Short mmCIF file of C-alpha atoms and ligand atoms in Angstrom, two decimals:
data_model
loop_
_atom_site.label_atom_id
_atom_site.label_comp_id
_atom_site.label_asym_id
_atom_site.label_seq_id
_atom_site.Cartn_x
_atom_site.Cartn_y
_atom_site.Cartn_z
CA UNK A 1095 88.80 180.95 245.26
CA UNK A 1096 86.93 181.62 241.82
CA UNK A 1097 85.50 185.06 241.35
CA UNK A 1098 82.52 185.76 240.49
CA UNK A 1099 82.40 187.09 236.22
CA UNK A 1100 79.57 189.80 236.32
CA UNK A 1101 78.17 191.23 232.72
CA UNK A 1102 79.30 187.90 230.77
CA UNK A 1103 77.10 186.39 228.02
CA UNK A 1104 75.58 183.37 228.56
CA UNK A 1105 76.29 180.91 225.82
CA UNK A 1106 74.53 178.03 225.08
CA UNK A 1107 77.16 175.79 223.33
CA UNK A 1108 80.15 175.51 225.38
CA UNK A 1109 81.66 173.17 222.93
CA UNK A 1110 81.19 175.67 220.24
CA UNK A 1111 82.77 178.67 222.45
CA UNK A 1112 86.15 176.42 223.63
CA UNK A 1113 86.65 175.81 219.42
CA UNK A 1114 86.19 180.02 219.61
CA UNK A 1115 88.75 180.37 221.95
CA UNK A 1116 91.34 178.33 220.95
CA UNK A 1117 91.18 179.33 217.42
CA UNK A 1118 91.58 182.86 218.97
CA UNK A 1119 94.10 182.39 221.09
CA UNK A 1120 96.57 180.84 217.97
CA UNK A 1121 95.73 183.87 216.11
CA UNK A 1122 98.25 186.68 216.25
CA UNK A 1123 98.10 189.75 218.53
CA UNK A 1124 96.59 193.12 217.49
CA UNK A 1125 99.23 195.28 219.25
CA UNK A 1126 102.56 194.86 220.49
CA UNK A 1127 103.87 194.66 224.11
CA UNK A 1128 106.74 197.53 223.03
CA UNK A 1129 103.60 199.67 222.36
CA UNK A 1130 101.71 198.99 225.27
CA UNK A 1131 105.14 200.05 227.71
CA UNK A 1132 105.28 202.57 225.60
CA UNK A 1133 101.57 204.30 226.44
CA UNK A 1134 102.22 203.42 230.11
CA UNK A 1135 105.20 205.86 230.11
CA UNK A 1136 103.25 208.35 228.49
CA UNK A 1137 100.67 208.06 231.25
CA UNK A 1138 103.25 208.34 233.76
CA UNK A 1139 104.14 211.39 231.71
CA UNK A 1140 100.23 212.88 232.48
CA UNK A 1141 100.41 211.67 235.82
CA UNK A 1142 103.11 214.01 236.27
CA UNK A 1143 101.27 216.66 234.82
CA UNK A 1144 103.82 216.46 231.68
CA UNK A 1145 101.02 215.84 229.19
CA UNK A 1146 96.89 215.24 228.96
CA UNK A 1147 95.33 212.37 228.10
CA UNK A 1148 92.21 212.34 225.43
CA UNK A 1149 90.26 209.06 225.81
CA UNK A 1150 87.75 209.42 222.96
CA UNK A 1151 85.98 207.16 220.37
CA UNK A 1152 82.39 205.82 220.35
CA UNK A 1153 80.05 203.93 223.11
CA UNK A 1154 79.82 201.16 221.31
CA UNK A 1155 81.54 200.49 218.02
CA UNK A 1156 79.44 198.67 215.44
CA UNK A 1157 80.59 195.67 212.78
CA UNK A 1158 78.85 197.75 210.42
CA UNK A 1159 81.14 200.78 211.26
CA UNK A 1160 84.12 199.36 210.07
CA UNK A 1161 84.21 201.26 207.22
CA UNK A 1162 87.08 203.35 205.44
CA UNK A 1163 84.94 206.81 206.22
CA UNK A 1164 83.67 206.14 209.36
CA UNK A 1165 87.31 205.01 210.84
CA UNK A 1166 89.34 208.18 209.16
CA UNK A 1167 85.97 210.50 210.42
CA UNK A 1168 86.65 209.06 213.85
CA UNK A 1169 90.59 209.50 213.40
CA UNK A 1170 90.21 212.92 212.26
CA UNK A 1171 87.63 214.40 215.37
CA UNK A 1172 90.94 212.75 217.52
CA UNK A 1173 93.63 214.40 216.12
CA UNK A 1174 91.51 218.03 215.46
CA UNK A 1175 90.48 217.75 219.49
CA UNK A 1176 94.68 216.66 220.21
CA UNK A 1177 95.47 219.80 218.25
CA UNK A 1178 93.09 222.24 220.19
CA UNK A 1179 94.55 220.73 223.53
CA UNK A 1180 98.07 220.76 222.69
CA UNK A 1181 97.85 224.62 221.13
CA UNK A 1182 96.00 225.09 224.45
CA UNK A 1183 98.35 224.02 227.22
CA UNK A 1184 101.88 223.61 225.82
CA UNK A 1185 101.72 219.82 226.72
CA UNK A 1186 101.63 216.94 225.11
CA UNK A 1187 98.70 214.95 224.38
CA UNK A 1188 98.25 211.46 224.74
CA UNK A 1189 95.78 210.22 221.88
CA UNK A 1190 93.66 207.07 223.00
CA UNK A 1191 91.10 206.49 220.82
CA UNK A 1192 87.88 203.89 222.05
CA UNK A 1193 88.16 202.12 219.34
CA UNK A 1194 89.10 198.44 217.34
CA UNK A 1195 87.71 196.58 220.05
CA UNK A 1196 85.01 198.85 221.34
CA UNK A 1197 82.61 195.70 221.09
CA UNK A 1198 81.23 194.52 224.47
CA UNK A 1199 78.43 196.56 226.34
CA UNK A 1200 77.16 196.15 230.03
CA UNK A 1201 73.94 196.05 230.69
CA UNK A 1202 72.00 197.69 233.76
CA UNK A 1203 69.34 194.74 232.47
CA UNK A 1204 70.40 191.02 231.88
CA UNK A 1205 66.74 190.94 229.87
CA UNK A 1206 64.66 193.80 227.47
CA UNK A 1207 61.11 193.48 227.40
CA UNK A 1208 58.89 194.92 224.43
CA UNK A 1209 55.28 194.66 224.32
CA UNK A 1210 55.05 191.70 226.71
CA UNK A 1211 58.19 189.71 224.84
CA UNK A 1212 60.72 189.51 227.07
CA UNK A 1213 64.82 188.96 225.37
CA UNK A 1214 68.25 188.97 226.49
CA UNK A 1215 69.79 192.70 226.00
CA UNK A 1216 71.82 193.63 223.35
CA UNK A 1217 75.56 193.82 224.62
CA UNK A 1218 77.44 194.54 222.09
CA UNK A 1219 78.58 192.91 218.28
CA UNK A 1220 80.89 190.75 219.80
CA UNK A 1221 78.29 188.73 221.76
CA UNK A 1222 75.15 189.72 220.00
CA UNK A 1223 73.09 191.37 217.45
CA UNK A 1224 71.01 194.36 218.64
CA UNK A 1225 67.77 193.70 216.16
CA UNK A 1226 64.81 192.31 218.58
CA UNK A 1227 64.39 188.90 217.60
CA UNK A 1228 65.23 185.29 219.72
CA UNK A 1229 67.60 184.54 217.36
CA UNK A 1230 69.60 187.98 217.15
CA UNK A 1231 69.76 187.94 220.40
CA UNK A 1232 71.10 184.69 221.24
CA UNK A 1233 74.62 185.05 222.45
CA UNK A 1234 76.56 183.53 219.49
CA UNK A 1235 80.35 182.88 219.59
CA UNK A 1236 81.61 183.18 216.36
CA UNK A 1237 80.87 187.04 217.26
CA UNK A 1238 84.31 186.90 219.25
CA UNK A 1239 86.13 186.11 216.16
CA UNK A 1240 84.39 188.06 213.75
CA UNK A 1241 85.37 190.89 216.61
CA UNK A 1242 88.80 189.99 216.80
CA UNK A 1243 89.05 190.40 212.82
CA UNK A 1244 86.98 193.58 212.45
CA UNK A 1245 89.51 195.15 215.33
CA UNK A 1246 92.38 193.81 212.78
CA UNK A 1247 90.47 195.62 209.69
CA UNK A 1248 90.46 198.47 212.14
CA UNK A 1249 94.19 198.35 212.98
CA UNK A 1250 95.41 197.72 209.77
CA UNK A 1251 93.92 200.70 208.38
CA UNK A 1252 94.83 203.01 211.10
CA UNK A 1253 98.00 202.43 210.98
CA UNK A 1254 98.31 202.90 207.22
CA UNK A 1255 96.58 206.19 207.48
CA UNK A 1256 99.28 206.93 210.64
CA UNK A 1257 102.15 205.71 208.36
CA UNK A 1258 100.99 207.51 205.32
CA UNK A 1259 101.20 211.20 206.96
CA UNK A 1260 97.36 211.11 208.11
CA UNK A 1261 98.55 213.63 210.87
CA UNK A 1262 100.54 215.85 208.47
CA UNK A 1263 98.93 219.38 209.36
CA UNK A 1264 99.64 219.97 205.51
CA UNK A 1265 96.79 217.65 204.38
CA UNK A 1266 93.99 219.78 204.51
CA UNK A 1267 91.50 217.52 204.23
CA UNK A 1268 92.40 215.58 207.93
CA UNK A 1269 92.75 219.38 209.35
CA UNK A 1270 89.46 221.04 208.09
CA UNK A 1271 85.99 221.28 209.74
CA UNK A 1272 83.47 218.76 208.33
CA UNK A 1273 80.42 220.75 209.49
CA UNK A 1274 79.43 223.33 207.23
CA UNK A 1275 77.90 225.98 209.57
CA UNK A 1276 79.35 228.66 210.94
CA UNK A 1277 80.32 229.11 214.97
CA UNK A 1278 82.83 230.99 217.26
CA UNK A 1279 84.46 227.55 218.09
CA UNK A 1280 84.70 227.18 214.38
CA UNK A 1281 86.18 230.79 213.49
CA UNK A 1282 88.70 229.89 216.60
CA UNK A 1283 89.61 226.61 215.28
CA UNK A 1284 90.56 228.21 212.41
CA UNK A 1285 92.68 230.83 213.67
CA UNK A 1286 94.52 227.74 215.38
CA UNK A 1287 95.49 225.76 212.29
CA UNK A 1288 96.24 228.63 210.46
CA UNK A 1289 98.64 229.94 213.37
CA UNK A 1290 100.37 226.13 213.60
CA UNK A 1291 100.53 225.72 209.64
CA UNK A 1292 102.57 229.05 209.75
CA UNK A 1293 104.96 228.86 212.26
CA UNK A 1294 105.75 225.04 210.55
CA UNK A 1295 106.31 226.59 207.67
CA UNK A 1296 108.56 229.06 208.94
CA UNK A 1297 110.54 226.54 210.61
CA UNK A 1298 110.87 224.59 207.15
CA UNK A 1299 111.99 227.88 205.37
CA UNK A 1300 114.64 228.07 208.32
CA UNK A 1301 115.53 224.01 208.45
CA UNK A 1302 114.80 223.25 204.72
CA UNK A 1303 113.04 220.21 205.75
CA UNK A 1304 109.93 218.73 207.80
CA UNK A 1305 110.13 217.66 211.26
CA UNK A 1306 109.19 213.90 210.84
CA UNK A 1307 107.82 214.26 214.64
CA UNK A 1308 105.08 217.04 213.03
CA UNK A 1309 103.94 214.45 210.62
CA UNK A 1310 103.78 211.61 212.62
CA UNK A 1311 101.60 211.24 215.64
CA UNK A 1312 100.88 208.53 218.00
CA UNK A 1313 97.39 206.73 218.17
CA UNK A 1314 97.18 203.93 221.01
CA UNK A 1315 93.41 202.02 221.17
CA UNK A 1316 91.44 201.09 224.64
CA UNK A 1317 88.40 199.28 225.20
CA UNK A 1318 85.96 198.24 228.09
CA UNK A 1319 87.29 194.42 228.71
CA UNK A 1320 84.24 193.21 229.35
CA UNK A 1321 83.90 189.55 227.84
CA UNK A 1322 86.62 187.82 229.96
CA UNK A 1323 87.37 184.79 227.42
CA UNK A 1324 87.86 187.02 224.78
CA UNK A 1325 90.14 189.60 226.76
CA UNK A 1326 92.08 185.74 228.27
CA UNK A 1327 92.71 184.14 224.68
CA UNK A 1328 94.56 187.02 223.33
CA UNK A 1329 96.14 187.97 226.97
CA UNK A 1330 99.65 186.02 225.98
CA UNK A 1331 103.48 186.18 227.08
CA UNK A 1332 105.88 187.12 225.01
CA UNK A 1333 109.51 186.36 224.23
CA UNK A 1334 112.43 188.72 226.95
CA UNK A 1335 109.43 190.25 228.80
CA UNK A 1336 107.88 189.01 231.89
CA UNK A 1337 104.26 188.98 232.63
CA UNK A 1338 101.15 188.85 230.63
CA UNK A 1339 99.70 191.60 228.15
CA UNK A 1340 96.52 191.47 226.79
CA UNK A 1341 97.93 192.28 222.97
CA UNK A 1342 94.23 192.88 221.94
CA UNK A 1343 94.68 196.40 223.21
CA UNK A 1344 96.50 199.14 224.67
CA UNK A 1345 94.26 199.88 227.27
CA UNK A 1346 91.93 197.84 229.13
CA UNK A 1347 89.15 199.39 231.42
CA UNK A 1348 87.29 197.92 233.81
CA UNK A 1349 83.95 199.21 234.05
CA UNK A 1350 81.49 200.70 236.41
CA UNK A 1351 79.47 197.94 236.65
CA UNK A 1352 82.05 195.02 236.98
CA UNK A 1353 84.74 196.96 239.17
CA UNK A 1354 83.61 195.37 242.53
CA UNK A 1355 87.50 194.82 244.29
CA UNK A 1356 86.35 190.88 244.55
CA UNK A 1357 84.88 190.65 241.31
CA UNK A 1358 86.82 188.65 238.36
CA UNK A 1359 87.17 191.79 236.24
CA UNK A 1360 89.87 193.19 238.98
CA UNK A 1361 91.41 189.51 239.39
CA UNK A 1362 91.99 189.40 235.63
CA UNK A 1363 93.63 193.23 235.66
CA UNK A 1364 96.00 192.18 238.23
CA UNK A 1365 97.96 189.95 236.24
CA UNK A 1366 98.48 192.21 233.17
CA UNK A 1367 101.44 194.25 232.42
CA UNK A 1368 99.00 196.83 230.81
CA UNK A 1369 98.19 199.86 231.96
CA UNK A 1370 94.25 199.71 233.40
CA UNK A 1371 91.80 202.04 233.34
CA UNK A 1372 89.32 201.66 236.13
CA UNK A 1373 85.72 203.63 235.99
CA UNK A 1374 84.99 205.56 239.51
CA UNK A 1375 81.25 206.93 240.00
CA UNK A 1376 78.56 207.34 242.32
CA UNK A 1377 78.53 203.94 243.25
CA UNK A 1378 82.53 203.45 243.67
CA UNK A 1379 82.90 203.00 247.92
CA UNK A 1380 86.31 204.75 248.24
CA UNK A 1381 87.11 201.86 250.72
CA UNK A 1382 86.38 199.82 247.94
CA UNK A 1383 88.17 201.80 245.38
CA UNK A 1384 91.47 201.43 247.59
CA UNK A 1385 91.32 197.50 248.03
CA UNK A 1386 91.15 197.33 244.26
CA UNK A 1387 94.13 199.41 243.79
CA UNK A 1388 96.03 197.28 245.99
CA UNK A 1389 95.10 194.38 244.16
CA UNK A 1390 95.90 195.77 240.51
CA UNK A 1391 98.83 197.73 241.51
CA UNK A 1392 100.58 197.34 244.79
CA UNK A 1393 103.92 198.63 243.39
CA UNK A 1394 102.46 201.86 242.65
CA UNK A 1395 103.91 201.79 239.25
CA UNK A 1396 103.40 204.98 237.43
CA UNK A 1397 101.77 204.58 234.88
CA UNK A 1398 99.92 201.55 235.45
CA UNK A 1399 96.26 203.03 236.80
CA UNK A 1400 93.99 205.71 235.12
CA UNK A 1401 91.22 206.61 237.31
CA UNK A 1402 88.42 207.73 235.14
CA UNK A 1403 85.80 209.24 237.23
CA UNK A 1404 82.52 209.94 236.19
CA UNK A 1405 79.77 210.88 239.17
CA UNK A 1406 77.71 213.40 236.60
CA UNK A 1407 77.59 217.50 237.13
CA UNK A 1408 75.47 217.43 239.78
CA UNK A 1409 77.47 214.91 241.92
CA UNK A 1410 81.19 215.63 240.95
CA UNK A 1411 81.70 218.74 243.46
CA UNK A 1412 80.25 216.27 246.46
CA UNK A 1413 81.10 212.40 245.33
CA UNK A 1414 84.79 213.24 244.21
CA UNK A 1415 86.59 214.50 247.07
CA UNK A 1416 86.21 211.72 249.28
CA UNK A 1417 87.72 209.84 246.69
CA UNK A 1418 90.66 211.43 245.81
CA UNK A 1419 91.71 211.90 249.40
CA UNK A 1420 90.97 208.38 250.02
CA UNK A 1421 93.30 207.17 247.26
CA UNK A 1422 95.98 209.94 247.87
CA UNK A 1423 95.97 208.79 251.94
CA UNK A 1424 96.54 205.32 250.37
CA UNK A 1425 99.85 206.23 248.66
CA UNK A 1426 98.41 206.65 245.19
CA UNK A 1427 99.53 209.47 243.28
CA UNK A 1428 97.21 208.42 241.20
CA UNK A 1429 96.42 209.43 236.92
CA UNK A 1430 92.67 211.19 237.28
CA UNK A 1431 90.88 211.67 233.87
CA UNK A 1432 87.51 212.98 233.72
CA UNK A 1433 84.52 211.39 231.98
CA UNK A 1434 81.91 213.75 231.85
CA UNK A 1435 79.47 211.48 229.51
CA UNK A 1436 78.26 208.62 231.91
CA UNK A 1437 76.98 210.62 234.64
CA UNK A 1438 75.12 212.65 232.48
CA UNK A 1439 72.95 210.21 230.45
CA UNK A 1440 69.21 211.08 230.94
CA UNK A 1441 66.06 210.08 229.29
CA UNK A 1442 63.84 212.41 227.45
CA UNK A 1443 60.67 212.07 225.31
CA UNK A 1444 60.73 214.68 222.38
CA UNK A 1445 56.71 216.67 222.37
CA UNK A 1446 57.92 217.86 218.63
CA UNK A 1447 59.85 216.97 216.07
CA UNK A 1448 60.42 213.43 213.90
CA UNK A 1449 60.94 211.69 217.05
CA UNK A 1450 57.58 213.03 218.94
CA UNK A 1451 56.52 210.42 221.83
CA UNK A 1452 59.28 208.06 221.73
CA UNK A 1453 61.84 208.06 224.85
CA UNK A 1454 65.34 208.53 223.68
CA UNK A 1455 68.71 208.70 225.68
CA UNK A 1456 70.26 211.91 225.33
CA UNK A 1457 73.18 214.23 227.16
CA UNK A 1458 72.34 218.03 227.73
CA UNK A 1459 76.24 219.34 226.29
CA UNK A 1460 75.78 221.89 229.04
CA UNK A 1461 75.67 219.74 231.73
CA UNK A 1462 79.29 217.73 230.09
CA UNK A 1463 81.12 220.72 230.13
CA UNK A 1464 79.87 221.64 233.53
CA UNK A 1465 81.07 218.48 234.79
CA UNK A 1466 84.32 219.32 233.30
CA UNK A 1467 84.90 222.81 234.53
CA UNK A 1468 83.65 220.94 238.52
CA UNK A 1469 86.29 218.13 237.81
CA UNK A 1470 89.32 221.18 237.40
CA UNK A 1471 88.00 223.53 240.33
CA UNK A 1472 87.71 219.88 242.48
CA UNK A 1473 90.93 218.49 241.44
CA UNK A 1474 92.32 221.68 242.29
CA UNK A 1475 91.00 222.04 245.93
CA UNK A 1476 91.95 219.12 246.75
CA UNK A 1477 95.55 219.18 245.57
CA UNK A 1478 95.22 216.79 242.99
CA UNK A 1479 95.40 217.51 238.91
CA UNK A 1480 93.05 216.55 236.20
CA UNK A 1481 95.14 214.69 233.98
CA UNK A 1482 92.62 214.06 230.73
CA UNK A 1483 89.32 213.30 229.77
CA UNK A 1484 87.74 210.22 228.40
CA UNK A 1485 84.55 211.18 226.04
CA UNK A 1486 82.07 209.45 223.97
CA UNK A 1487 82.29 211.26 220.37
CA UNK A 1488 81.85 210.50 216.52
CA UNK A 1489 83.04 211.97 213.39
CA UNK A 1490 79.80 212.08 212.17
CA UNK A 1491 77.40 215.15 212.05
CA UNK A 1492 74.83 213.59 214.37
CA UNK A 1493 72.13 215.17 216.85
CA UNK A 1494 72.60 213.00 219.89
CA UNK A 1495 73.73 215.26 222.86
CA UNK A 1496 70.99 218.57 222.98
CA UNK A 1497 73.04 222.26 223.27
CA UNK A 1498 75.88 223.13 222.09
CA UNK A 1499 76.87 226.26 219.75
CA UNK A 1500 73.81 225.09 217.81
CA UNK A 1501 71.40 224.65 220.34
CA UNK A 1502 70.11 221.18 219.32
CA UNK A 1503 67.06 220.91 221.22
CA UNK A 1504 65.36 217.54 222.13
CA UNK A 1505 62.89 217.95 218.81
CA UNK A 1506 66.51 217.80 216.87
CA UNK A 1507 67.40 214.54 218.12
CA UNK A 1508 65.40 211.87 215.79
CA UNK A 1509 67.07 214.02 213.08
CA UNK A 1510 70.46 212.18 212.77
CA UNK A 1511 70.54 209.76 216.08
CA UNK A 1512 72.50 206.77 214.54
CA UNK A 1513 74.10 205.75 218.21
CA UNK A 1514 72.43 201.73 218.78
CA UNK A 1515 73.97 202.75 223.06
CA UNK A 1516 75.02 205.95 224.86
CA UNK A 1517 74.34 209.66 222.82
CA UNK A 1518 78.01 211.01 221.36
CA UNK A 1519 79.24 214.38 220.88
CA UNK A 1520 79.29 215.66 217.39
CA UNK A 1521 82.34 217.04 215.90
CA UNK A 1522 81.54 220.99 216.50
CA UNK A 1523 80.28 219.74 220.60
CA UNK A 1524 83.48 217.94 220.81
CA UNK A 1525 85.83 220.99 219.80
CA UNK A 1526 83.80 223.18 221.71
CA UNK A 1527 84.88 220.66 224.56
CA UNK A 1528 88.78 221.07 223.75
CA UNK A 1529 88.66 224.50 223.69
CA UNK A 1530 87.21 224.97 227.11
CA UNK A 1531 90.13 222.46 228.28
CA UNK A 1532 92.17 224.00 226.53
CA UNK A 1533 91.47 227.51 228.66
CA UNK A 1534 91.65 225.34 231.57
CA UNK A 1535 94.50 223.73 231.30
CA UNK A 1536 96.11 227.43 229.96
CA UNK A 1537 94.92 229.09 233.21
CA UNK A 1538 96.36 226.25 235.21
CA UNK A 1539 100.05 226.45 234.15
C1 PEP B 1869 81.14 203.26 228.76
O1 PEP B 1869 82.24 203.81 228.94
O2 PEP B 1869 80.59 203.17 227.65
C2 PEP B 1869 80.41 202.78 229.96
C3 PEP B 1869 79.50 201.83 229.89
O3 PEP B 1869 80.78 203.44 231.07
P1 PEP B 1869 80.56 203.11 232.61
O4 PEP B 1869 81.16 201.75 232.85
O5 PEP B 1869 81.32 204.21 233.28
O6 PEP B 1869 79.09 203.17 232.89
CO1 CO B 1870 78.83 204.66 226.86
#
């Protein structure tokens, strides 16, 4: 029986999206199936408890973003958090960053309506353009391709930078602080590269040479897959492997909004060789949660599901539990990162400031790192481990979330909000983040 595709675009010219697809799917993949076995033993490493996974990278990743500063400022906010954690708690850190493919939105809306005009929503660059005109907003396929190339760009240049020694704690210029300000999670950051850039130089006094390892770190990508003909045409086989992989990414997710167990999302998941990342929240039935499980991965595979739950602060403590039990009854042992981000989106209209009268979406930072601390004092009551975190953050100094060691208040926000979807942590929010982990996952060992 044919499922039922929630969240897709509706295009007008189906002759014009086939040519799309085809030309896509005799185009080369982004991203090997070695690699893609390769992350899903790592997970099976943090599902262990062996190693944490960061999830991190923007809401929505523009065309215009592809840019040489905006993709190193985005690499750099990755590896800074990675070192935190992995200073932090002795483990290793599993580095996924949202990003060359980040492209397709959902939509609580199918339609947005502004002064009487009513238009289909913006969902993403790779189905639309966000500017509100008819013709923007028209669902246009060529999108999909110029998506598919901008994720190359992406690729390409990330794994240059990974090639070239981007991660080499050496290179000052990856390792130091962009913002300017001074902050306790700054001064502490400090102390940590300073305390790692000794004790690797000691070791090369004592070896006479650099461990290749320290140089060299791993970066794997993930995005929602949201846009099932784009995720099908570069899902592909490949030559002494069985099964599919969708070599567009790493990591697929399946999001809140299209994770029903009967929806076509899950049917397309459960004939990947991937690893999947599902989204659990308020609205996830554990019931539910279980039959899509089964569906995705009856073998149990380790490695092969990352629950990413996301219920808010003020839900975690109560919506979790049921969940975890539910999915630990069920034989899952099950890889449990925390999203802290989605729950916590709220709506507020600035009375001062540049942005005065005009609704904007914001998240209070208190509130993310409260949902954080919940998710490790739930995870352990019920027996269970937090096993990473999945966040929304940029590179760039912006004023999106309110709080933090700067106490942006909602008058701050129309100051540097460049997000066109969900508020990011800034770079000083986002360390701030990793170091409370960090104590966390210290206190836990
Ligand atoms: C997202 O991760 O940007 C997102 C839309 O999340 P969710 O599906 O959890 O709402
Ligand atoms: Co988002």
């Amino acid at each position: 029986m044919a499922k039922s595709a929630a969240q897709q675009p509706s295009y007008d010219d189906c002759a014009a999206l086939e040519a799309v697809l085809a030309e896509l799917a005799a185009l080369p993949p982004l991203v090997t199936s070695g690699e893609v076995l390769a992350l899903k033993q790592q997970l099976a490493a943090a599902a262990r408890g062996e190693a944490f996974v960061l999830q991190a990278g923007d809401c929505a990743e523009s065309f215009a973003q592809c840019r040489p500063d905006a993709i190193t400022a985005q690499l750099k906010i990755l590896l800074q958090m990675s070192l935190v954690l992995v200073h932090g708690s002795g483990r290793r850190v599993v580095r996924l960053a949202r990003l060359a493919g980040q492209y397709a939105k959902p939509r609580s809306a199918d339609a947005e309506v502004r002064d009487g005009v009513s238009l289909p929503a913006y969902r993403g660059d790779n189905v639309n353009r966000s500017e509100f005109s008819a013709a923007a907003r028209r669902p246009d396929p060529e999108l999909l391709l110029r998506g598919y190339e901008r994720a190359a760009l992406t690729l390409n240049f990330v794994r240059a930078l990974v090639d070239g020694g981007f991660a080499d704690i050496h290179h000052p210029e990856q390792w130091d602080l962009s913002f300017a300000h001074a902050s306790p999670s700054r001064d502490e950051y400090e102390r940590i590269v300073n305390e790692i850039r000794a004790s690797l130089d000691f070791a090369r006094t004592l070896t006479g040479e650099d461990h290749p390892a320290l140089t060299r770190v791993d970066f794997f990508t993930s995005h929602e897959a949201l846009v099932l003909p784009y995720e099908q045409a570069l899902t592909r086989q490949v030559p002494r492997r069985d099964g599919w992989f969708n070599l567009s990414t790493h990591l697929p997710w399946i999001g809140m909004r299209t994770a029903s167990p009967d929806g076509a999302h899950v049917e397309y998941a459960r004939g990947l060789s991937n690893p999947i990342g599902i989204k659990v929240g308020p609205a996830t039935e554990p019931a539910a949660l279980v039959r899509t499980l089964e569906a995705i991965d009856p073998h149990r595979e380790p490695g092969r599901v990352t629950l990413i739950h996301r219920f808010g602060a003020d839900r975690i403590a109560e919506g979790l539990p049921p969940v975890l039990r539910a999915v630990r009854a069920a034989g899952w042992p099950g890889l449990w990162i925390c999203d802290p981000m989605h729950g916590n989106t709220e709506t507020v209209v600035p009375t001062d400031g540049a942005g005065a009268g005009r609704p904007v979406k914001t998240r209070a930072f208190a509130k993310v790192m409260l949902e954080l601390e919940r998710a490790f004092e739930v995870h352990a009551s019920c027996g269970t481990h937090l096993g990473g975190v999945h966040i929304e953050v940029t590179g760039d100094d912006v004023t999106e979330c309110t709080g933090g060691s700067r106490g942006l208040s909602d008058a701050d926000l129309a100051r540097a909000y460049r997000s066109a979807v969900d508020p990011r942590l800034n770079a000083e929010q986002a360390l701030e983040l990793s170091m409370l982990m960090a104590r966390h996952l210290r206190a836990g060992r």
